[in-house]
PDB file of C-alpha atoms in Angstrom:
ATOM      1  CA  UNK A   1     106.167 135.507 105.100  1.00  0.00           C
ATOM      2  CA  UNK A   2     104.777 133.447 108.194  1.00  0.00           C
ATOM      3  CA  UNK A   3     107.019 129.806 108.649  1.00  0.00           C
ATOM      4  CA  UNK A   4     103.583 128.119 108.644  1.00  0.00           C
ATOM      5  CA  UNK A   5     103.385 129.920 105.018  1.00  0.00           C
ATOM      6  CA  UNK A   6     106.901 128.391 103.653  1.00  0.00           C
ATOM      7  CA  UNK A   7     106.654 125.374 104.804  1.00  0.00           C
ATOM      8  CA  UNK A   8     106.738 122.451 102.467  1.00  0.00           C
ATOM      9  CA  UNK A   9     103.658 120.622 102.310  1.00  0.00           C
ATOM     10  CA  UNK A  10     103.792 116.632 103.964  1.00  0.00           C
ATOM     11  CA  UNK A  11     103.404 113.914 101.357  1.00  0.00           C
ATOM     12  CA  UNK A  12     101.868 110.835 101.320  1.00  0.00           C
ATOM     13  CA  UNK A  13     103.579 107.675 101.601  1.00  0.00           C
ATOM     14  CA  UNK A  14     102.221 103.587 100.866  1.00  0.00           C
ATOM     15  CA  UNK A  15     104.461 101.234 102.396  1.00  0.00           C
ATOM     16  CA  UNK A  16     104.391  97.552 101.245  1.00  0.00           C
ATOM     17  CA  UNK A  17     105.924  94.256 102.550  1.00  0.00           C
ATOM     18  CA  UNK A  18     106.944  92.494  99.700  1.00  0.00           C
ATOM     19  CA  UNK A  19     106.948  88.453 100.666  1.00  0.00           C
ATOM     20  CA  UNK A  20     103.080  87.226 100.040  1.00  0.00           C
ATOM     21  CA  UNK A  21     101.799  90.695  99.962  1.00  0.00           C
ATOM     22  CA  UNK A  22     103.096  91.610  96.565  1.00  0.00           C
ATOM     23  CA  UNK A  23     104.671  88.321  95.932  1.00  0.00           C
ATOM     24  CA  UNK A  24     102.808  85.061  96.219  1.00  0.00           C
ATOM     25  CA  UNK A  25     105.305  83.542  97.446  1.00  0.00           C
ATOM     26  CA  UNK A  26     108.777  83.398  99.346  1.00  0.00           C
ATOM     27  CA  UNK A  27     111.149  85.074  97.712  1.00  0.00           C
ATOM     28  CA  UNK A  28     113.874  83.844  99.882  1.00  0.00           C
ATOM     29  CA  UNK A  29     112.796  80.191  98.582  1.00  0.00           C
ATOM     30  CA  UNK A  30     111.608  80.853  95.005  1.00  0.00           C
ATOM     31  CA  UNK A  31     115.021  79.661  93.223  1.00  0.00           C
ATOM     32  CA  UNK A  32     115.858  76.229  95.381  1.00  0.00           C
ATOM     33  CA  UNK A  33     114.866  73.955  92.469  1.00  0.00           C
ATOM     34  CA  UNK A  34     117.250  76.127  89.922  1.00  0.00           C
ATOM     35  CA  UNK A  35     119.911  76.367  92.336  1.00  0.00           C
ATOM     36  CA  UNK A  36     119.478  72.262  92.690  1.00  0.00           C
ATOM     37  CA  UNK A  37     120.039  71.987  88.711  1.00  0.00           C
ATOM     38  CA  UNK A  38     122.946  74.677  88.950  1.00  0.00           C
ATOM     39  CA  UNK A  39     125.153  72.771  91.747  1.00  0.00           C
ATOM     40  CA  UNK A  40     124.853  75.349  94.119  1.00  0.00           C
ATOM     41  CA  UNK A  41     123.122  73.257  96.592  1.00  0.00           C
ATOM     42  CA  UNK A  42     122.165  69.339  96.963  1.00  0.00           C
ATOM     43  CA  UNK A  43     118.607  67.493  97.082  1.00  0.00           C
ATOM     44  CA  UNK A  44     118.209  67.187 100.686  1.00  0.00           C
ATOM     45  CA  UNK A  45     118.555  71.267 100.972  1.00  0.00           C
ATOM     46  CA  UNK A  46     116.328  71.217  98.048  1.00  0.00           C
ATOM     47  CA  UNK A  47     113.935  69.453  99.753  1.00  0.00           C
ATOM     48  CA  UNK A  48     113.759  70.905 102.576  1.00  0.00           C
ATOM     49  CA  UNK A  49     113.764  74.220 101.020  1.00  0.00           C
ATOM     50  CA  UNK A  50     110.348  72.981  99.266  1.00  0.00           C
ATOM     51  CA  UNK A  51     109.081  71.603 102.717  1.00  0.00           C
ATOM     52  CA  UNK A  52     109.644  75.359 104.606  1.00  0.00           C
ATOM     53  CA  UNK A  53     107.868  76.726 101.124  1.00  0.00           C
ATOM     54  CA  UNK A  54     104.909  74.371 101.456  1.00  0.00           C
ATOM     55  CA  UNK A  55     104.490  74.917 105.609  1.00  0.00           C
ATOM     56  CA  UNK A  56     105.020  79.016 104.720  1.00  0.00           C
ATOM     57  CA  UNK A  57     102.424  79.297 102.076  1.00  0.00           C
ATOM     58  CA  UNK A  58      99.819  76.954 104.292  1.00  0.00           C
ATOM     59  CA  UNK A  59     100.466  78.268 107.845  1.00  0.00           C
ATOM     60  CA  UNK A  60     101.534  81.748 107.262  1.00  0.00           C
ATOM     61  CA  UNK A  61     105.016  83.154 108.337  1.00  0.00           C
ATOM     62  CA  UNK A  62     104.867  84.156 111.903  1.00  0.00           C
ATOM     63  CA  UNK A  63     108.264  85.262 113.588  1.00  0.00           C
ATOM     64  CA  UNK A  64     109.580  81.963 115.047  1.00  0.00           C
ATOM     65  CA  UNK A  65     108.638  80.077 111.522  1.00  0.00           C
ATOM     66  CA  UNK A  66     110.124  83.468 109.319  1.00  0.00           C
ATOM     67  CA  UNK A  67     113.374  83.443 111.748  1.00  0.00           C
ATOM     68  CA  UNK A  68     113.877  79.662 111.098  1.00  0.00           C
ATOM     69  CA  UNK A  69     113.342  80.116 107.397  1.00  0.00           C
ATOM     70  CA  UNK A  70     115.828  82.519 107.366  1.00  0.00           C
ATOM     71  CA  UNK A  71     118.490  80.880 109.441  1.00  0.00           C
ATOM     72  CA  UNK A  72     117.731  77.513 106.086  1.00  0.00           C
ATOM     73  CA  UNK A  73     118.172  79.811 103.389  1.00  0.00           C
ATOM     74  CA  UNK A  74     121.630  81.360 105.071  1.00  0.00           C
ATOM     75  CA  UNK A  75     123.190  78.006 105.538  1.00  0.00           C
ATOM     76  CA  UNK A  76     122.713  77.238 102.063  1.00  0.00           C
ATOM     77  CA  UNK A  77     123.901  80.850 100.575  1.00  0.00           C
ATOM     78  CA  UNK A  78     126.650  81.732 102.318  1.00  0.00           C
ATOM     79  CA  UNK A  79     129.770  81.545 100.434  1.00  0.00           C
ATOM     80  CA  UNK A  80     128.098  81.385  96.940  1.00  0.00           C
ATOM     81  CA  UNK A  81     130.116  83.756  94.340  1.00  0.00           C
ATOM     82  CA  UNK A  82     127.911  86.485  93.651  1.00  0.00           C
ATOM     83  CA  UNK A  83     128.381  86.720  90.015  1.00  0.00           C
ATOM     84  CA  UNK A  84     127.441  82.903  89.832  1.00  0.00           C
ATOM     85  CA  UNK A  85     124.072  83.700  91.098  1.00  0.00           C
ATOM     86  CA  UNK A  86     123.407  86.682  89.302  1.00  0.00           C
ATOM     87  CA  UNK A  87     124.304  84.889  85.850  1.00  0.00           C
ATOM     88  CA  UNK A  88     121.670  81.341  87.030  1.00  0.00           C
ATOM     89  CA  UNK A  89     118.665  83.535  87.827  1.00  0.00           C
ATOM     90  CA  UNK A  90     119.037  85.725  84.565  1.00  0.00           C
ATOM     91  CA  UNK A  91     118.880  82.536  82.842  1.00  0.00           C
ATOM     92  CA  UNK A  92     115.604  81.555  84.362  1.00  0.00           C
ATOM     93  CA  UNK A  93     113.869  84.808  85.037  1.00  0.00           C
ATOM     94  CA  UNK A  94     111.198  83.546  83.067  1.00  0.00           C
ATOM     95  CA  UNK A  95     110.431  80.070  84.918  1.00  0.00           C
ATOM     96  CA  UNK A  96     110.995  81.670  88.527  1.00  0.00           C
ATOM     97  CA  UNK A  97     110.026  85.161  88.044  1.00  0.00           C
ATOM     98  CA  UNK A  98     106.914  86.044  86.230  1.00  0.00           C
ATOM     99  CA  UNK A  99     104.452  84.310  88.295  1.00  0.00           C
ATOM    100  CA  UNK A 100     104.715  85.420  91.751  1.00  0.00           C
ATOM    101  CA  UNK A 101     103.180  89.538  91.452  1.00  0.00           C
ATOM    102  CA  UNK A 102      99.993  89.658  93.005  1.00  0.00           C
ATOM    103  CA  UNK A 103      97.388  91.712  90.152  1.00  0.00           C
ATOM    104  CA  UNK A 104      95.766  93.073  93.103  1.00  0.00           C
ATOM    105  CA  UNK A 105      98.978  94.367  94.615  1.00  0.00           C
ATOM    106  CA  UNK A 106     100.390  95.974  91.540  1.00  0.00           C
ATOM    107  CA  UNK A 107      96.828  97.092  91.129  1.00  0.00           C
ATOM    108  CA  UNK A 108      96.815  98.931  94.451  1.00  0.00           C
ATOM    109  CA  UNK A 109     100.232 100.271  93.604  1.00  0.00           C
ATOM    110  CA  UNK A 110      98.992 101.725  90.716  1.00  0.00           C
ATOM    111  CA  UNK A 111      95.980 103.778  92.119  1.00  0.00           C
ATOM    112  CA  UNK A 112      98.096 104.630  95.062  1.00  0.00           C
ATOM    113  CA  UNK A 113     100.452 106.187  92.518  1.00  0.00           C
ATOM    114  CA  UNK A 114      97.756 107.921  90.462  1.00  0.00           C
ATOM    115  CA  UNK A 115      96.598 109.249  93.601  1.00  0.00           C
ATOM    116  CA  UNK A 116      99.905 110.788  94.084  1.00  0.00           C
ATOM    117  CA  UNK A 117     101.458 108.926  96.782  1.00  0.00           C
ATOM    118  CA  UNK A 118     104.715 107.911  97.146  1.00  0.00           C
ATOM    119  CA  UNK A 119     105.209 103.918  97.159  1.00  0.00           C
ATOM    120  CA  UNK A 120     108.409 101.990  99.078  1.00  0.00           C
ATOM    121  CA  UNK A 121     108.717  98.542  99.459  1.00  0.00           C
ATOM    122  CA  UNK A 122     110.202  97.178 102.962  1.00  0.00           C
ATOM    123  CA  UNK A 123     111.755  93.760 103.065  1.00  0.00           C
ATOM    124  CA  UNK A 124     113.472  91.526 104.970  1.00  0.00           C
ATOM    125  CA  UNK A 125     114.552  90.085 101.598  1.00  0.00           C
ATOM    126  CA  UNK A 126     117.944  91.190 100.018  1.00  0.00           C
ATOM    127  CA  UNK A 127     118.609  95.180  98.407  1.00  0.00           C
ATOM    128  CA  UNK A 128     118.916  93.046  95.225  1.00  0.00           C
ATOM    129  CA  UNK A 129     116.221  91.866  94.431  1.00  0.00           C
ATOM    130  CA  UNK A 130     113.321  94.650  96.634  1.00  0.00           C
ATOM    131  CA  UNK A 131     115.062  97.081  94.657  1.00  0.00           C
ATOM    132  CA  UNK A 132     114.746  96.135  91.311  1.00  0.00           C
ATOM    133  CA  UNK A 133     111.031  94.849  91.764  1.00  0.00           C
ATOM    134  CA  UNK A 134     110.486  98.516  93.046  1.00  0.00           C
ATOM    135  CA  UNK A 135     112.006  99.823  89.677  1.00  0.00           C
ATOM    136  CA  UNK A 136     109.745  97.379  87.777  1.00  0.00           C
ATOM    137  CA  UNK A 137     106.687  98.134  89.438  1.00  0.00           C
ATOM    138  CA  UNK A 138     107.316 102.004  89.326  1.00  0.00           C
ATOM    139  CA  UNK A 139     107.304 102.574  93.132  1.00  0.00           C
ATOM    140  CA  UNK A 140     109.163 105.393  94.062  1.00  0.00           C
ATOM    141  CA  UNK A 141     111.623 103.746  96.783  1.00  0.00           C
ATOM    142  CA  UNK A 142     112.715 100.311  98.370  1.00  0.00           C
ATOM    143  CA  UNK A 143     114.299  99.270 101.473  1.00  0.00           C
ATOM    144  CA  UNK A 144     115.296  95.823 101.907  1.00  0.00           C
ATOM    145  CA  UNK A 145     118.256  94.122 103.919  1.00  0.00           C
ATOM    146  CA  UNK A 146     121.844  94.766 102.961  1.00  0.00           C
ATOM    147  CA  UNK A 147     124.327  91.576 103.335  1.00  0.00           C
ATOM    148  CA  UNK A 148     128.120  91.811 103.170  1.00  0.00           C
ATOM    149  CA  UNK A 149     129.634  90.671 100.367  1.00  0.00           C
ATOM    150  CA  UNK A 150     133.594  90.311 100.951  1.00  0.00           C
ATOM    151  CA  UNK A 151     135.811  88.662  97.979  1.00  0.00           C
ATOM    152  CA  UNK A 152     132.650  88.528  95.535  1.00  0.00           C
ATOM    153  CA  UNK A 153     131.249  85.938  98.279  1.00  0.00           C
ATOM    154  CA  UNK A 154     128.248  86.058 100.844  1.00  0.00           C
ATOM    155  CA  UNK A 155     130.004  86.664 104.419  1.00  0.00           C
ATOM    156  CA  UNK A 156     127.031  85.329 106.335  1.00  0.00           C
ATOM    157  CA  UNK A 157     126.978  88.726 107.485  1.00  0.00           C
ATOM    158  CA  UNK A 158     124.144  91.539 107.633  1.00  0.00           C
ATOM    159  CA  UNK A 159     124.580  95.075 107.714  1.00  0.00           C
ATOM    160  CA  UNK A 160     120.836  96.052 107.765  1.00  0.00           C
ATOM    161  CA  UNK A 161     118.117  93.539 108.824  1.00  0.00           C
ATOM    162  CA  UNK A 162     114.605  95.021 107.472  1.00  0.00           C
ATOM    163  CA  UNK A 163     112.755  93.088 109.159  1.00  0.00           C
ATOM    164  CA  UNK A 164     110.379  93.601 112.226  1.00  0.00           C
ATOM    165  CA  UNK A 165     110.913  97.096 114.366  1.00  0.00           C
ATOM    166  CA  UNK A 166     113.195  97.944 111.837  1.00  0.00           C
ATOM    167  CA  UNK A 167     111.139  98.494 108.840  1.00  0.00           C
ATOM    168  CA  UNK A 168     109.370 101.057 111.334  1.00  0.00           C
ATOM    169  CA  UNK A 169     112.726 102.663 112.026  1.00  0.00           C
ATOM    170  CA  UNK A 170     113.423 102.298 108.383  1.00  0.00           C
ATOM    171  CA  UNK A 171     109.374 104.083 107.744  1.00  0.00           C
ATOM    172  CA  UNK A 172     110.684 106.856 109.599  1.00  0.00           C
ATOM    173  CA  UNK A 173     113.793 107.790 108.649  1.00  0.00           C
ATOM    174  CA  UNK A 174     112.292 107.878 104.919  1.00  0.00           C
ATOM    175  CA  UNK A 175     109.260 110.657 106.372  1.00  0.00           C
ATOM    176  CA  UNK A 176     112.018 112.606 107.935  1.00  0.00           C
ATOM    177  CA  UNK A 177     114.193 112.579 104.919  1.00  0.00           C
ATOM    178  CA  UNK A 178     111.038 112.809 102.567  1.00  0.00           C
ATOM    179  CA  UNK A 179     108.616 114.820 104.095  1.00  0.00           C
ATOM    180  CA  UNK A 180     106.035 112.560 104.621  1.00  0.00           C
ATOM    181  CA  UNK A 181     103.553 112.848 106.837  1.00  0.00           C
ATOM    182  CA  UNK A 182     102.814 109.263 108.797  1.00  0.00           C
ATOM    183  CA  UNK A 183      99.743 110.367 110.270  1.00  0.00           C
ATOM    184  CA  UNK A 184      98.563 110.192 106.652  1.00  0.00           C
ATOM    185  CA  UNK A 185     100.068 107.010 105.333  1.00  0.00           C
ATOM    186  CA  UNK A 186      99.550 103.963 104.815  1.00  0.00           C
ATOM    187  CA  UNK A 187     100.858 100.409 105.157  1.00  0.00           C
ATOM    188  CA  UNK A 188     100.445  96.763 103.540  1.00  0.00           C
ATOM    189  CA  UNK A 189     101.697  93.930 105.187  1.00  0.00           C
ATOM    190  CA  UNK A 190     100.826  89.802 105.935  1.00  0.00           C
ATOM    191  CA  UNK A 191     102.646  89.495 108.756  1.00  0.00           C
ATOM    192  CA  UNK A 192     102.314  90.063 112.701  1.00  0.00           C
ATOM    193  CA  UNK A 193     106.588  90.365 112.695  1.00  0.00           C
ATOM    194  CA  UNK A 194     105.335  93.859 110.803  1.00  0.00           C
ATOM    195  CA  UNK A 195     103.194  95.142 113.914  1.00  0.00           C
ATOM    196  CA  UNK A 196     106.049  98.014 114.390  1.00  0.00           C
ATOM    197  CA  UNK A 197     105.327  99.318 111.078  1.00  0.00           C
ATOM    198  CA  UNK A 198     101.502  99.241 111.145  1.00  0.00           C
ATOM    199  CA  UNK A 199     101.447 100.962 114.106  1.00  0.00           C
ATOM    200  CA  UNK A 200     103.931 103.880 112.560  1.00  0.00           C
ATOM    201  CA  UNK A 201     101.203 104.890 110.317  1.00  0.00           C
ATOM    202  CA  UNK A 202      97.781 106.429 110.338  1.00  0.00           C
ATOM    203  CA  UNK A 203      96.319 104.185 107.673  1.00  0.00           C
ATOM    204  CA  UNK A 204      97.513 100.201 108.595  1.00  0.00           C
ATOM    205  CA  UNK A 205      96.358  98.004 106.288  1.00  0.00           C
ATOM    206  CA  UNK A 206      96.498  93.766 106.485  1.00  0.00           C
ATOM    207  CA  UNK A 207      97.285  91.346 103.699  1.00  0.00           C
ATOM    208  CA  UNK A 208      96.796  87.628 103.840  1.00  0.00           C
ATOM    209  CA  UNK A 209      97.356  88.083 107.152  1.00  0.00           C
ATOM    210  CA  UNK A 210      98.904  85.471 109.177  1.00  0.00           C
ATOM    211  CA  UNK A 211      96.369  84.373 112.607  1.00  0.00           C
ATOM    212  CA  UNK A 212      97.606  86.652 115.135  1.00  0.00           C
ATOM    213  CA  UNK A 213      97.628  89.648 112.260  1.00  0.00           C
ATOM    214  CA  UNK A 214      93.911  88.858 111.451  1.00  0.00           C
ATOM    215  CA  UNK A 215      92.914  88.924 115.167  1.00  0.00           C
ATOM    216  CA  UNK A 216      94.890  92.006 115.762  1.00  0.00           C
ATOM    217  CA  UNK A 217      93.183  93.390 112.801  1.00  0.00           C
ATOM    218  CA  UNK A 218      89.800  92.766 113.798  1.00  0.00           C
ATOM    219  CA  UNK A 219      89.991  94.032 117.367  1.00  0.00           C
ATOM    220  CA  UNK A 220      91.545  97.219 115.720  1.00  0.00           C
ATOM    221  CA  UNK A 221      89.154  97.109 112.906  1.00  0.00           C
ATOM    222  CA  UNK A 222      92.154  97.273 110.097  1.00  0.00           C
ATOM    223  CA  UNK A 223      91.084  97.111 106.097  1.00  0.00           C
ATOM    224  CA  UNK A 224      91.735  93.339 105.536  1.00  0.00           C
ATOM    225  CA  UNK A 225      92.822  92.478 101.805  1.00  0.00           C
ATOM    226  CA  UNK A 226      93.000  88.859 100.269  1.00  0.00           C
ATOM    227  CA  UNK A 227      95.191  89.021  97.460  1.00  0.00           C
ATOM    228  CA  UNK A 228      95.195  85.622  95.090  1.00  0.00           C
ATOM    229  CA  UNK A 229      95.931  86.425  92.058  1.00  0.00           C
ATOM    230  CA  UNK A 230      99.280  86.091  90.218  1.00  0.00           C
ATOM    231  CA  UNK A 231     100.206  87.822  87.185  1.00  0.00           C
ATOM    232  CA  UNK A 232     102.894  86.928  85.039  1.00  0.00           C
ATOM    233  CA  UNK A 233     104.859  90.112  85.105  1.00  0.00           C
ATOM    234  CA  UNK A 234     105.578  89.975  80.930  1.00  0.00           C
ATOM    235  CA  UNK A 235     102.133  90.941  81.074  1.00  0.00           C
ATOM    236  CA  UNK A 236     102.599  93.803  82.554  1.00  0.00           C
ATOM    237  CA  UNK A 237     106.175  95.100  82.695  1.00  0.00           C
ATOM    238  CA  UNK A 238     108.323  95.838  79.348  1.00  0.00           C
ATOM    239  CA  UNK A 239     110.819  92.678  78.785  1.00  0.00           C
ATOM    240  CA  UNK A 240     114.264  94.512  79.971  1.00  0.00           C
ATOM    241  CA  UNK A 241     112.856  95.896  82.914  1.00  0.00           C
ATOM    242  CA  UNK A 242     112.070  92.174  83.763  1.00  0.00           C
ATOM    243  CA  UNK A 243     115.516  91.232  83.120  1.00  0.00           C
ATOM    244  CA  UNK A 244     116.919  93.452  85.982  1.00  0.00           C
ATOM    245  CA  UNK A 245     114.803  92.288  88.266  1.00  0.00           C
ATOM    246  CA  UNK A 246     115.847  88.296  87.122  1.00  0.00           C
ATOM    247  CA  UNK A 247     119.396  90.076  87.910  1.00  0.00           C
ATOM    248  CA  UNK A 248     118.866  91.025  91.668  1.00  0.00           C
ATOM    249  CA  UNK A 249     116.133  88.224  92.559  1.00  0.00           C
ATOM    250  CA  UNK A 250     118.964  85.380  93.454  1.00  0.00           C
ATOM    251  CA  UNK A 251     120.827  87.605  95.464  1.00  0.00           C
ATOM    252  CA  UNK A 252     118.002  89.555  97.206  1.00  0.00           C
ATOM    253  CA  UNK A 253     116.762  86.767  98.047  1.00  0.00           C
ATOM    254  CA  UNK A 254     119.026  84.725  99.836  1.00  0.00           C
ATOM    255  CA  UNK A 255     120.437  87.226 101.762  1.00  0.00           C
ATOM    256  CA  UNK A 256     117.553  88.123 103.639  1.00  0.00           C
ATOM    257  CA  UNK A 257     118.404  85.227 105.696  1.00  0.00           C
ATOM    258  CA  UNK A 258     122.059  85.740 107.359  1.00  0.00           C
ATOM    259  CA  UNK A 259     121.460  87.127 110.095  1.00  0.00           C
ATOM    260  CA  UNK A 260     120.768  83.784 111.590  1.00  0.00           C
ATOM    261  CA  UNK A 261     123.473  82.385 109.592  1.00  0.00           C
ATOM    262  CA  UNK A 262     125.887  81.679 112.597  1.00  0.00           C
ATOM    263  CA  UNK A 263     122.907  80.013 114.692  1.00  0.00           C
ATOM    264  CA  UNK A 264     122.576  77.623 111.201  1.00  0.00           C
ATOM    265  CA  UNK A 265     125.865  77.021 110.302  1.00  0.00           C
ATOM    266  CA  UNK A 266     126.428  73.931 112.791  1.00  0.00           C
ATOM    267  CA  UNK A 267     124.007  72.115 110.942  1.00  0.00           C
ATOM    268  CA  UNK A 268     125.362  72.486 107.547  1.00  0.00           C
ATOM    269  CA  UNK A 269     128.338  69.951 108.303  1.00  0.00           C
ATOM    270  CA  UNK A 270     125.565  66.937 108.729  1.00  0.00           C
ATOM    271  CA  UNK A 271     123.509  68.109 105.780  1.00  0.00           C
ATOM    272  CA  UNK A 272     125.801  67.373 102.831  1.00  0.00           C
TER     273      UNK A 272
END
């Protein structure tokens, strides 16, 4: 039999960004006010936590603003016992949680799933909390960053950063393990920082998109989606699948943010 003849066929892959392109929202910033209530951090880093939420949601999250939002959110996570975060956000799941899926991006996740494709999600934010929002929504894989945890404790440390060129590496190295064929694929994002990753695929699509995204977009002539609709996710997804995600989400999302942790840490000192 000819090689062309046993050859698997390619399949299809959507790849979405998860921060205001599934989620309405930050993720890295979603639990400050719980995390104020819990002792974990004071007012003034509550504050400004809400501040950097406000300025993200209005402005977009370009890289300088996304780099600087990361290096706030790893000053005030590193060090936290792991266990300690996992047990505050299953407590308030509920309150933090079900309001932040778009219904037009678990809509499109659902059609591109009943057309057969395979769905990831690529973060920046933390393995903890992209991956159980990927078993929730019933996408087939997730890729987010992967922080060091040493002694039950945030290091500071990163051992993956999904984030910019790498979510293109990490694209890739899921078609050559999977079979799928970019030419064919497709990918969801809101931010220019994702340019790597539109550009892997044959199918780029934009999402809320920040001002240099929506210009690149229209000189390319890119699908541009406005998605502004949250769902509460007990509408949608069975109550214990929720829980696991309530699980992850604390984690997940702090740790998206240490790899600027040792460019922050100076001004932690004058911030208590």
């Amino acid at each position: 039999m000819a090689a062309a003849d046993t050859a698997a066929p390619h399949r299809t892959a959507a790849f979405f960004d998860l921060d205001k392109t599934i989620i309405a929202s930050s993720s890295a910033l979603a639990f400050s006010r719980t995390f104020l209530r819990q002792g974990l951090i004071n007012r003034r880093a509550a504050l400004r936590s809400a501040y950097a939420q406000l300025v993200f949601s209005l402005s977009g999250a370009d890289a300088d603003r996304t780099e600087r939002l990361r290096a706030e959110i790893s000053t005030m996570c590193a060090g936290w016992d792991v266990d300690q975060v996992r047990a505050i956000v299953d407590e308030t799941l509920h309150d933090v949680v079900a309001p932040l899926v778009y219904a037009e991006a678990a809509e499109l996740i659902e059609r591109h799933r009943a057309d057969g494709h395979d769905v990831i999600v690529l973060s920046a934010t933390g393995e903890e909390v992209v991956g159980p929002i990927a078993d929730m929504l019933g996408v087939d894989h997730s890729v987010g960053s992967r922080m060091e945890v040493v002694d039950g404790r945030y290091s500071g440390r990163v051992d993956f950063y999904c984030y910019g060129e790498y979510k293109a590496v990490a694209a890739r190295r899921l078609a050559a393990e999977r079979g799928y064929d970019l030419a064919s694929a497709h990918a969801y994002t809101d931010s220019s920082t994702d340019l790597p990753l539109l550009e892997a695929v044959g199918n780029p699509h934009v999402v809320n998109p920040d001002r240099q995204l929506r210009r690149l977009a229209t000189e390319r002539e890119w699908p541009v989606h406005t998605f502004s609709d949250p769902v509460s996710l007990r509408a949608r997804i069975p109550a214990p699948a929720a829980t696991a995600v309530a699980v992850g989400l604390g984690v997940g999302a702090v740790a998206a943010g240490a790899t600027l942790y040792g460019l922050s840490r100076r001004r932690r000192g004058t911030e208590r």
